[in-house]
mmCIF file of C-alpha atoms in Angstrom:
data_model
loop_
_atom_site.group_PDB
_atom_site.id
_atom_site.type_symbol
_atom_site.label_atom_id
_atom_site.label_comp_id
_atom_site.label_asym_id
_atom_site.label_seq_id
_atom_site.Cartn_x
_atom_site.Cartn_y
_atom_site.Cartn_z
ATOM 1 C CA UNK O 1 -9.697 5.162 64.765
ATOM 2 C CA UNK O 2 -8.697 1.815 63.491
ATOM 3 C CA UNK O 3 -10.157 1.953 60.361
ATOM 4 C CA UNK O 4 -7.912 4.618 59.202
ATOM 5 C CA UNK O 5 -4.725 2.845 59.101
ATOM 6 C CA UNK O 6 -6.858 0.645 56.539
ATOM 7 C CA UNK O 7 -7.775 3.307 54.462
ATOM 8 C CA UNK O 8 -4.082 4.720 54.231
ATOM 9 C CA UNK O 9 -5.489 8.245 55.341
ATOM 10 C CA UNK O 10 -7.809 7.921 52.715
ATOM 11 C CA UNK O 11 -11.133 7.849 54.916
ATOM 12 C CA UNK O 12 -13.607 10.703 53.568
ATOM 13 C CA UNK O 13 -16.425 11.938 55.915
ATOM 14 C CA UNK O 14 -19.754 11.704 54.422
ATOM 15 C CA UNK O 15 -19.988 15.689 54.925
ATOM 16 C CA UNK O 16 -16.859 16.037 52.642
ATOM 17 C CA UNK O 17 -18.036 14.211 50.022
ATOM 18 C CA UNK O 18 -18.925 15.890 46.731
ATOM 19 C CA UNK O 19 -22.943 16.661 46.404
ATOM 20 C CA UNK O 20 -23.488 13.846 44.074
ATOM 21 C CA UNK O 21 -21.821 11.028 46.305
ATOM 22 C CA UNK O 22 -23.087 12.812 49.584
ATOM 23 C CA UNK O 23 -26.718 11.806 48.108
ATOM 24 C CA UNK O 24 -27.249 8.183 49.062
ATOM 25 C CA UNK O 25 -29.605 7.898 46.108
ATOM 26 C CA UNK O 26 -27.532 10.043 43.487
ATOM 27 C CA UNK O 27 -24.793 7.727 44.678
ATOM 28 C CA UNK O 28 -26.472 4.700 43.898
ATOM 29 C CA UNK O 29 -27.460 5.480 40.540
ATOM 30 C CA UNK O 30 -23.637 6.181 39.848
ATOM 31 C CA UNK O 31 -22.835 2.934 41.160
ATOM 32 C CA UNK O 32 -25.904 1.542 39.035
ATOM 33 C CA UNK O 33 -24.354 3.745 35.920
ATOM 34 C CA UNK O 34 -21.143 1.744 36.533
ATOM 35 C CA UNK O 35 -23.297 -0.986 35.848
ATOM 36 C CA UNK O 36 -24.285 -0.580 32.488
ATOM 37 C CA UNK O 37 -20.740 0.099 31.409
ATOM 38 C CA UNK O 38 -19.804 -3.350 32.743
ATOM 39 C CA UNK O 39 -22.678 -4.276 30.379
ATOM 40 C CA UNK O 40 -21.516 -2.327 27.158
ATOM 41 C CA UNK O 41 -17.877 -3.592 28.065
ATOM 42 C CA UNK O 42 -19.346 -7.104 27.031
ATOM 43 C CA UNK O 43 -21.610 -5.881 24.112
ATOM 44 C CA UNK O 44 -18.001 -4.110 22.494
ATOM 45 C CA UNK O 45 -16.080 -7.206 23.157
ATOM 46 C CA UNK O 46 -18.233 -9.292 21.464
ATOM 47 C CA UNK O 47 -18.206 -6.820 18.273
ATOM 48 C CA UNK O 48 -14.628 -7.269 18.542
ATOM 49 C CA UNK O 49 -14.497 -10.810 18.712
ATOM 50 C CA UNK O 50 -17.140 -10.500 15.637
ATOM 51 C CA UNK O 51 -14.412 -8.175 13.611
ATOM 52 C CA UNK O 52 -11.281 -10.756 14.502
ATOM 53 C CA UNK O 53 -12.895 -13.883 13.297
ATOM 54 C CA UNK O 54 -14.020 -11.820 10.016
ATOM 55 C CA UNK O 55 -11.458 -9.375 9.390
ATOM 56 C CA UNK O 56 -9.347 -11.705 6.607
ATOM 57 C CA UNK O 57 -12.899 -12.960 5.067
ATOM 58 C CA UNK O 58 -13.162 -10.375 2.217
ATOM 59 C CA UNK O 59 -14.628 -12.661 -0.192
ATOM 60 C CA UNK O 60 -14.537 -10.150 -3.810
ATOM 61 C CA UNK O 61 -14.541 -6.832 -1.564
ATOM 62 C CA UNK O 62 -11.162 -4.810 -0.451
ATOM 63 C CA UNK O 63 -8.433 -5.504 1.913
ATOM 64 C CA UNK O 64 -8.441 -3.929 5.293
ATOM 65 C CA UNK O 65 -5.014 -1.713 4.038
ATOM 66 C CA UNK O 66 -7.517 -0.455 1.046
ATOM 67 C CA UNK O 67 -10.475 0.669 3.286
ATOM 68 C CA UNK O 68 -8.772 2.418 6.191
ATOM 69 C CA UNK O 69 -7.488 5.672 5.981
ATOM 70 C CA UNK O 70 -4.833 6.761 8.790
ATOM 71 C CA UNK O 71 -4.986 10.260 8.147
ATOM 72 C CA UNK O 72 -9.135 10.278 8.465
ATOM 73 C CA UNK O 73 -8.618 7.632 11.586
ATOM 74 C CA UNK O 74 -6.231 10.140 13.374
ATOM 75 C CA UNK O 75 -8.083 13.259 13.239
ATOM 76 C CA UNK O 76 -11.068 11.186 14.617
ATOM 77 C CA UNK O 77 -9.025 9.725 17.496
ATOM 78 C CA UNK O 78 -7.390 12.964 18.134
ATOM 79 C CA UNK O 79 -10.677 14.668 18.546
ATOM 80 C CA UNK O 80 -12.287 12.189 20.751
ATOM 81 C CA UNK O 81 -9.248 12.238 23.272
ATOM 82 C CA UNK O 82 -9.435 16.171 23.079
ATOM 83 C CA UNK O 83 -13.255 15.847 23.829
ATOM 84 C CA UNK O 84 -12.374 13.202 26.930
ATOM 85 C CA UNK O 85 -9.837 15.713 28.220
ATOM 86 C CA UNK O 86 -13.003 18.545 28.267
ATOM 87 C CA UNK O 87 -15.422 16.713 29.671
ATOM 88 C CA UNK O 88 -12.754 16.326 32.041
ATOM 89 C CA UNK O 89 -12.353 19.376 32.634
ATOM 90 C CA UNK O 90 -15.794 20.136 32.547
ATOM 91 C CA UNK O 91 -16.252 17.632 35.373
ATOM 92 C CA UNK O 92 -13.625 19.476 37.487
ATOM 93 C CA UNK O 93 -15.086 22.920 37.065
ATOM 94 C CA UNK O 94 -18.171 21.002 38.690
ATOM 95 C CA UNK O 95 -16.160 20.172 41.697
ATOM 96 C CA UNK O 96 -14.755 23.644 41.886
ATOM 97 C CA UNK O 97 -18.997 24.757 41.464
ATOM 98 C CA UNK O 98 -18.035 26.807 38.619
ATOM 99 C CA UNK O 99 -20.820 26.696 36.427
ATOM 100 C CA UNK O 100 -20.151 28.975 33.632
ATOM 101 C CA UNK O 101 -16.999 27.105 33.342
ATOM 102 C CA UNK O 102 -18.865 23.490 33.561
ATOM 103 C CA UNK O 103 -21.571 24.658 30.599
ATOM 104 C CA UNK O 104 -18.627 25.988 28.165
ATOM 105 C CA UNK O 105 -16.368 22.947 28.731
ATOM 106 C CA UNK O 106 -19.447 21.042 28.069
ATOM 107 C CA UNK O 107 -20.383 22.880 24.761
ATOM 108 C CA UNK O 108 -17.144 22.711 23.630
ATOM 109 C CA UNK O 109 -17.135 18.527 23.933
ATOM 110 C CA UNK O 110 -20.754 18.475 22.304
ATOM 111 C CA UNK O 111 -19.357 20.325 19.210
ATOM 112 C CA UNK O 112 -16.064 18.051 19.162
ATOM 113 C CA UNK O 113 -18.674 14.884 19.430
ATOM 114 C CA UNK O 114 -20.757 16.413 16.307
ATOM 115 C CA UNK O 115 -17.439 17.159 14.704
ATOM 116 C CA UNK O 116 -16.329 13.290 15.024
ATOM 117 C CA UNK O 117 -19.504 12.371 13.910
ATOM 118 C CA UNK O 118 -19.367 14.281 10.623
ATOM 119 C CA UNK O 119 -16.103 12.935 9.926
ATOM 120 C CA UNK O 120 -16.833 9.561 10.555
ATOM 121 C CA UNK O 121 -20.054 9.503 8.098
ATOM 122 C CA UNK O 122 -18.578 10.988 5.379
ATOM 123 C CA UNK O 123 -15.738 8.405 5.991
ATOM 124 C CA UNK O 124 -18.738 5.769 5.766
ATOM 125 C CA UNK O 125 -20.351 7.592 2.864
ATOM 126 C CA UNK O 126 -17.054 7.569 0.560
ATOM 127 C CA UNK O 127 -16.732 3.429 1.572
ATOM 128 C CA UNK O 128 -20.308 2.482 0.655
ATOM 129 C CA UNK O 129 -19.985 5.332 -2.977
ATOM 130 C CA UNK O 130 -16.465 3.303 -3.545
ATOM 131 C CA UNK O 131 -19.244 0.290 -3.344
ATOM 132 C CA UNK O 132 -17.706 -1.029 -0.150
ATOM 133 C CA UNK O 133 -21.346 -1.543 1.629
ATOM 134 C CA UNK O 134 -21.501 -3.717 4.139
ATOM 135 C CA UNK O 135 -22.988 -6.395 2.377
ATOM 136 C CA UNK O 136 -19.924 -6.753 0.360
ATOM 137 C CA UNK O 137 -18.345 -9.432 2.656
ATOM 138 C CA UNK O 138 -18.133 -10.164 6.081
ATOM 139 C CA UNK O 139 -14.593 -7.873 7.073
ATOM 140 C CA UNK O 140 -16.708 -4.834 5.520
ATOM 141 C CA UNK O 141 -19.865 -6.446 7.433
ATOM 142 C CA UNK O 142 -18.405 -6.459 10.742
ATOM 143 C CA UNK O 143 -16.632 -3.336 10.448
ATOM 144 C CA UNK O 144 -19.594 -1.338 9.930
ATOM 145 C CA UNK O 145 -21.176 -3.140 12.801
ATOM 146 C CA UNK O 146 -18.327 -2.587 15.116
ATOM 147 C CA UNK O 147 -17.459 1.164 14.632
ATOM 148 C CA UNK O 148 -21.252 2.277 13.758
ATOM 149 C CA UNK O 149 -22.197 1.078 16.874
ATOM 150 C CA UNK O 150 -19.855 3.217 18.524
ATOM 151 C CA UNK O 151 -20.888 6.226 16.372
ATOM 152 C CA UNK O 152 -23.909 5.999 17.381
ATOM 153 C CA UNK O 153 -23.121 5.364 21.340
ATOM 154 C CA UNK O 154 -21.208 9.036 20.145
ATOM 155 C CA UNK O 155 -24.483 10.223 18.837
ATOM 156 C CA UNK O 156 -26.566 9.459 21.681
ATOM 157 C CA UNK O 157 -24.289 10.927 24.045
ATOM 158 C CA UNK O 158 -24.805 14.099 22.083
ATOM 159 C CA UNK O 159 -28.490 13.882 22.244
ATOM 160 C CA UNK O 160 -27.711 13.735 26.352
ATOM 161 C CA UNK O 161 -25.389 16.279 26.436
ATOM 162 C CA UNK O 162 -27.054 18.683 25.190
ATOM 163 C CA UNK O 163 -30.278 18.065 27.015
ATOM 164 C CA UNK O 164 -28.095 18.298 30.400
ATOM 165 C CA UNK O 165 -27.415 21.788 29.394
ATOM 166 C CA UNK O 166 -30.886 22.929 29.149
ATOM 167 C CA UNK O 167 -30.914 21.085 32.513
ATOM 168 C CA UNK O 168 -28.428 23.054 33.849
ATOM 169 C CA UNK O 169 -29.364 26.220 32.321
ATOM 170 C CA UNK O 170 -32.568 25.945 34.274
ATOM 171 C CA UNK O 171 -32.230 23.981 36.987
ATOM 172 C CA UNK O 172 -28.200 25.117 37.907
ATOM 173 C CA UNK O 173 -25.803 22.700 39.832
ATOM 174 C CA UNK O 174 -28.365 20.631 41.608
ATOM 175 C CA UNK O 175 -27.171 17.376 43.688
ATOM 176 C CA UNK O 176 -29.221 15.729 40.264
ATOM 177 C CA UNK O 177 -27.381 17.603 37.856
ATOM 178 C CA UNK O 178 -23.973 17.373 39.101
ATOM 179 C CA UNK O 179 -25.117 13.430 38.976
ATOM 180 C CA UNK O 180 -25.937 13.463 35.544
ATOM 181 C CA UNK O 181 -23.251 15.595 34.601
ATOM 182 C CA UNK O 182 -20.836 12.839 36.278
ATOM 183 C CA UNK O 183 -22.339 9.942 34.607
ATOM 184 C CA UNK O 184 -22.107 11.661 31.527
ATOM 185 C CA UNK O 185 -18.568 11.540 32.000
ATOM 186 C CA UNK O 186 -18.137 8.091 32.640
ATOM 187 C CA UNK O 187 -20.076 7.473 29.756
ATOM 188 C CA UNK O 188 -17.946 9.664 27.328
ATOM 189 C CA UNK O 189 -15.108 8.532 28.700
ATOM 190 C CA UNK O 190 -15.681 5.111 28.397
ATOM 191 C CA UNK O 191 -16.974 5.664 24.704
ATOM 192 C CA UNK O 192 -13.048 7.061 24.201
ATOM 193 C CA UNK O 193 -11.830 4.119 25.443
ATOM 194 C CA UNK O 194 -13.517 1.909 23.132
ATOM 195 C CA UNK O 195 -11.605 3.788 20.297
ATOM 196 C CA UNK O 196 -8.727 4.119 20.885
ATOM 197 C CA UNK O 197 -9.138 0.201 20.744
ATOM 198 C CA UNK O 198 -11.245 0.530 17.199
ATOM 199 C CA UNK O 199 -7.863 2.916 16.065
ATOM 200 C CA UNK O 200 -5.669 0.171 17.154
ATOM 201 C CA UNK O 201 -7.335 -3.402 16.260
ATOM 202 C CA UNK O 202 -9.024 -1.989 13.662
ATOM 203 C CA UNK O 203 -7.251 0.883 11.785
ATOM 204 C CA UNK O 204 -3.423 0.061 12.707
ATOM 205 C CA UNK O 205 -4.396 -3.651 12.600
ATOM 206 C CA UNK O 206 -5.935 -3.202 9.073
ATOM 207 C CA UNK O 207 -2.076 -2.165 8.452
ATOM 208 C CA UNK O 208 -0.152 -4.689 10.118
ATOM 209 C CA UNK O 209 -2.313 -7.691 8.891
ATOM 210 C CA UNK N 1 -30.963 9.361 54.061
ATOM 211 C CA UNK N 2 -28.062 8.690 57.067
ATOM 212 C CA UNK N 3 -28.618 4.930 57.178
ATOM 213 C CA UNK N 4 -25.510 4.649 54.278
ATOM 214 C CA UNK N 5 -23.352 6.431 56.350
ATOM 215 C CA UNK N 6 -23.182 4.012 58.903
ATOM 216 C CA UNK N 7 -22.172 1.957 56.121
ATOM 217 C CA UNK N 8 -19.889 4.385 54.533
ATOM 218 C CA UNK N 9 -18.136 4.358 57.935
ATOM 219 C CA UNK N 10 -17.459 0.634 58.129
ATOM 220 C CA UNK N 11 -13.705 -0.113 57.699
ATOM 221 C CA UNK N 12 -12.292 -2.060 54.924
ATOM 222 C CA UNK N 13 -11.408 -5.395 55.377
ATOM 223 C CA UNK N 14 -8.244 -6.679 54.851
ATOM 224 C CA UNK N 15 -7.090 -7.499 51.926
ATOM 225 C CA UNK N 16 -10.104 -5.670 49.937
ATOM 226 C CA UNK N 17 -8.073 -1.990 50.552
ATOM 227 C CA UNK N 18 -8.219 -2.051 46.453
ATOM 228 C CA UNK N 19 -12.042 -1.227 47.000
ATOM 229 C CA UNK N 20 -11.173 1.805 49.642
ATOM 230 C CA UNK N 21 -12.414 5.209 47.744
ATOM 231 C CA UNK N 22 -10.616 8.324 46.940
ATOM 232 C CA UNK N 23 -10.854 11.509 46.135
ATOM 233 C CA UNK N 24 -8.797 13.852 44.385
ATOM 234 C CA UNK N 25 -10.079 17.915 43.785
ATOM 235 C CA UNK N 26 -6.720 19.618 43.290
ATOM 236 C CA UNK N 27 -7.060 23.528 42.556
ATOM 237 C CA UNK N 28 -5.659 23.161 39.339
ATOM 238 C CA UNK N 29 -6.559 20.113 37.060
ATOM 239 C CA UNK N 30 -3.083 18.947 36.462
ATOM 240 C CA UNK N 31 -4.094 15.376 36.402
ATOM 241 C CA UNK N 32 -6.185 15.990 33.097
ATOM 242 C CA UNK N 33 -3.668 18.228 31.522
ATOM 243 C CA UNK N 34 -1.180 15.222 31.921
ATOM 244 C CA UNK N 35 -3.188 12.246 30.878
ATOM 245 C CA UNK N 36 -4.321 14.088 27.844
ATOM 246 C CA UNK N 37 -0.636 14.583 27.059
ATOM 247 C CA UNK N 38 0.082 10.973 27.773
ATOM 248 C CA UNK N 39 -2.990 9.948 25.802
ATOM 249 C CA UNK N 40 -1.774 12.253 22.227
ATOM 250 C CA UNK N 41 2.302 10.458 22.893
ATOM 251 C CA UNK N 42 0.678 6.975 23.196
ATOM 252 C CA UNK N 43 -1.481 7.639 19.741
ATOM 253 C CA UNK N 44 0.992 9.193 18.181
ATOM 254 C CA UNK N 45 3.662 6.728 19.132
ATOM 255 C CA UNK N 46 1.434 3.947 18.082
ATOM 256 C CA UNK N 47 0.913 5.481 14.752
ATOM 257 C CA UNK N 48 4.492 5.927 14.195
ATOM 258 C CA UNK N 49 5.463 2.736 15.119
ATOM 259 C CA UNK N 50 3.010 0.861 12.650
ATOM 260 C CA UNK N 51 3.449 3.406 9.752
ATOM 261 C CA UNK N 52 7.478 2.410 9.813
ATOM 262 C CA UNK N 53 7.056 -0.742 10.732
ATOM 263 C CA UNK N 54 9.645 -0.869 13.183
ATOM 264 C CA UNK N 55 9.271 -4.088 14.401
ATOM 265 C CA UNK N 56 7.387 -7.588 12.723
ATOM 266 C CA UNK N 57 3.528 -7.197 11.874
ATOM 267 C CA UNK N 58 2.584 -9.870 14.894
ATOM 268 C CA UNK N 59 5.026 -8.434 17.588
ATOM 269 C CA UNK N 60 4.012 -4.948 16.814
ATOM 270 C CA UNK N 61 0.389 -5.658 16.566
ATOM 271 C CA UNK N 62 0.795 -6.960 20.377
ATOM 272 C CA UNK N 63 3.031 -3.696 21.237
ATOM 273 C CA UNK N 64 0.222 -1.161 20.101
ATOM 274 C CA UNK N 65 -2.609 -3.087 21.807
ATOM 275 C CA UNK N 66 -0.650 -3.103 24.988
ATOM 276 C CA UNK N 67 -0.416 0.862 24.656
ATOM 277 C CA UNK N 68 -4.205 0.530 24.033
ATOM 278 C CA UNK N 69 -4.828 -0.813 27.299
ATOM 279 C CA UNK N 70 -2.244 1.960 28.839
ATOM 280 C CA UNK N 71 -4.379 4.627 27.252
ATOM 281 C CA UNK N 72 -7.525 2.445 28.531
ATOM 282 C CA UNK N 73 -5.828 2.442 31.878
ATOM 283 C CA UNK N 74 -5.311 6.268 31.881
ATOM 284 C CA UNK N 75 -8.908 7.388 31.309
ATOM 285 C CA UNK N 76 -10.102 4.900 34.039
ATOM 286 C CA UNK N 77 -7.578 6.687 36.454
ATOM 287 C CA UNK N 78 -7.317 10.044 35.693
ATOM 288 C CA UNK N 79 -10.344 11.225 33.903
ATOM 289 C CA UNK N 80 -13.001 8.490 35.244
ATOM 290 C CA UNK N 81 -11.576 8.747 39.195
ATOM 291 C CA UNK N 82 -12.657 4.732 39.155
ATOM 292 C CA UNK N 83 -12.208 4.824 42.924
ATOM 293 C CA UNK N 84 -14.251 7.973 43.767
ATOM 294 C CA UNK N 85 -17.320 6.201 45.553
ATOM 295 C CA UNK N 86 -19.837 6.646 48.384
ATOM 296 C CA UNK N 87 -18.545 3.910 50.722
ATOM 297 C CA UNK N 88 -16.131 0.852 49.180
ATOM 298 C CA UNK N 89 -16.035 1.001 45.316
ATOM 299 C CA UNK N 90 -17.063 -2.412 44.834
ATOM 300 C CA UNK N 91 -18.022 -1.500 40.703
ATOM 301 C CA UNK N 92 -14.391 -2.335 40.339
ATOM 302 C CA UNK N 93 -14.945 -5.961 40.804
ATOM 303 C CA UNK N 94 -17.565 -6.273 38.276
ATOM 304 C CA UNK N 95 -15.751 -3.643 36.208
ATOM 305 C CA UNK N 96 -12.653 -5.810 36.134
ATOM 306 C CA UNK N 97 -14.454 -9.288 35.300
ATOM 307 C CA UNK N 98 -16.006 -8.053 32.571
ATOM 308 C CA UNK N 99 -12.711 -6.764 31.069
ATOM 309 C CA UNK N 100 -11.392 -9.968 31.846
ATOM 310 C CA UNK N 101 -14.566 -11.986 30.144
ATOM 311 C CA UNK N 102 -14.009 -9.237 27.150
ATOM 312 C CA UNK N 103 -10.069 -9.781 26.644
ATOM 313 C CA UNK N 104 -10.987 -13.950 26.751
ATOM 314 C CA UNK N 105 -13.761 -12.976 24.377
ATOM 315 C CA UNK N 106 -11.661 -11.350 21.658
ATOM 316 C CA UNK N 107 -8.483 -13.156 22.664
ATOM 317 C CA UNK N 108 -9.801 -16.689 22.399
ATOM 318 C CA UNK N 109 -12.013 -15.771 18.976
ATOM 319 C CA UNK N 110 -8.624 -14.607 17.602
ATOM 320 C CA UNK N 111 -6.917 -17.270 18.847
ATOM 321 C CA UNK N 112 -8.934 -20.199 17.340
ATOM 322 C CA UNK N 113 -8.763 -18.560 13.895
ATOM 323 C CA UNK N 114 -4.808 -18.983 13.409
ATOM 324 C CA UNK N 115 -6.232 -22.654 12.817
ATOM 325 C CA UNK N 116 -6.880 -22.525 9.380
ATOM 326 C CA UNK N 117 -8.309 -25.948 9.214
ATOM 327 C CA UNK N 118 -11.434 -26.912 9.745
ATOM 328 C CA UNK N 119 -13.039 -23.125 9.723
ATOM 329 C CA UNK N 120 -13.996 -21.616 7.036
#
């Protein structure tokens, strides 16, 4: 076979395949989910771009170093990498077809999610009592815009996470569910990737600026 | 439902073997347990770093977003297996342009505001 030299012995048989790849159609709409992140890839960077052309116009409003909090900022980013790294291992157990395992991981990332969530509106909620709304000027305008629309990526991913587990409460490790259950992955994943770059541009940068 | 296997058995050209898919299901997730551990020393490294100012504002702004895109780089390959796919994982290519768009995007918008004249 020729074509394994090319794949350096990496050449998987369709029969080997995990359930949700074996699917041609469940492994289309991964490829398709891949698609959309390309998408909110370009939707973040241009938030970004929004936040670096703003972040020194604070008109009467505070300075970046007044806003940000590192202590609050930490716990938050420490949370979401500890939710990445169940949903990880949530997406393992599904590969070992361990569901028990899968459906605990996956309530334990759900309640780290609502947990980040919590924190991050009461961070909000202290700004806009300190009166640093968003109207205030355009840093404070762009900030909100940048990291609430993350939140609420965060919150929606909630909302889907826990109507997978009903899902697989009923329905059990289905070729669809283990699907899902994968693209739900990507998704959170991807959402922890976007901030760790919001702790970095926009918290350490809000100290090094 | 077997017409994408013929595909899926169609070798990789040459010179595309970045595409070829893999699969990793160890019996033990090691993988995760280490790129979460790698993930906490990068953010807690960063955050050390720019609380001590070890190094000038602009250089160490550049360090920290560099470990950014290490921790970016580490939840593509360990937690998101980028190059688990059906047949050739052509998302990367798309996947990598729009990083590339995105870092012009934000690099270029920063960029043109170091010139202080002219934009207000």
């Amino acid at each position: 076979m020729s074509s394994q030299a090319l794949h350096g012995g990496h050449k998987t048989p369709p029969q080997e395949l995990p359930p949700e790849f074996q699917d041609q159609e469940e492994s289309i709409k991964i490829t398709g989910f891949w698609m959309f992140i390309v998408t909110d890839v370009l939707i973040f960077a241009s938030l970004f771009a929004t936040y670096a052309v703003f972040v020194n116009r604070i008109a009467s409003g505070p300075t970046p170093a007044q806003v940000f909090q590192l202590n609050t900022a930490l716990i938050e980013t420490l949370i979401l990498l500890t939710s990445s790294f169940t949903i990880g291992i949530a997406i393992w157990a599904m590969r070992q077809n361990r569901q028990r395992m899968v459906t605990w991981w996956m309530v334990l990332t759900v309640l780290l999610g609502m947990a980040f969530v919590s924190i991050e509106l009461t961070e909000f909620a202290g700004d806009v009592a300190a009166g640093w709304g968003w109207h205030t000027s355009a840093f404070l305008s762009a900030f909100f815009l940048l990291v609430a629309a993350h939140g609420t990526h965060v919150t929606m991913g909630i909302i889907w996470a826990v109507a997978l587990l009903f899902q697989l409460r009923k329905r059990g490790l289905t070729t669809v569910t283990r699907r899902k259950l994968y693209t739900f992955s990507l998704y959170w994943h991807f959402l922890d990737i976007m901030w760790v770059f919001i702790f970095t541009v926009v918290y350490l940068g809000g100290r090094l600026i | 439902m077997n017409g994408g296997d013929e595909q899926h058995e169609r070798a990789i050209e040459p010179g595309f073997e970045f595409i070829s898919p893999r699969f990793e299901e160890p019996k033990f997730p090691m993988h995760q347990v280490w790129g979460y551990a790698a993930s906490l020393v990068l953010t807690f490294a960063a955050l050390w770093m720019t609380v001590n100012r070890i190094m000038s504002p602009s250089v160490l702004l550049g360090v920290v977003l560099a470990m950014a895109v290490g921790q970016a780089a580490l939840q593509l390959g360990v937690f998101m297996h980028v190059r688990e796919s059906r047949g050739p994982a052509w998302h990367l290519v798309p996947l990598g342009l729009a990083f590339a768009i995105g870092i012009g995007l934000v690099g270029m918008s920063a960029w043109i505001m170091l010139f202080k004249s002219g934009v207000s």
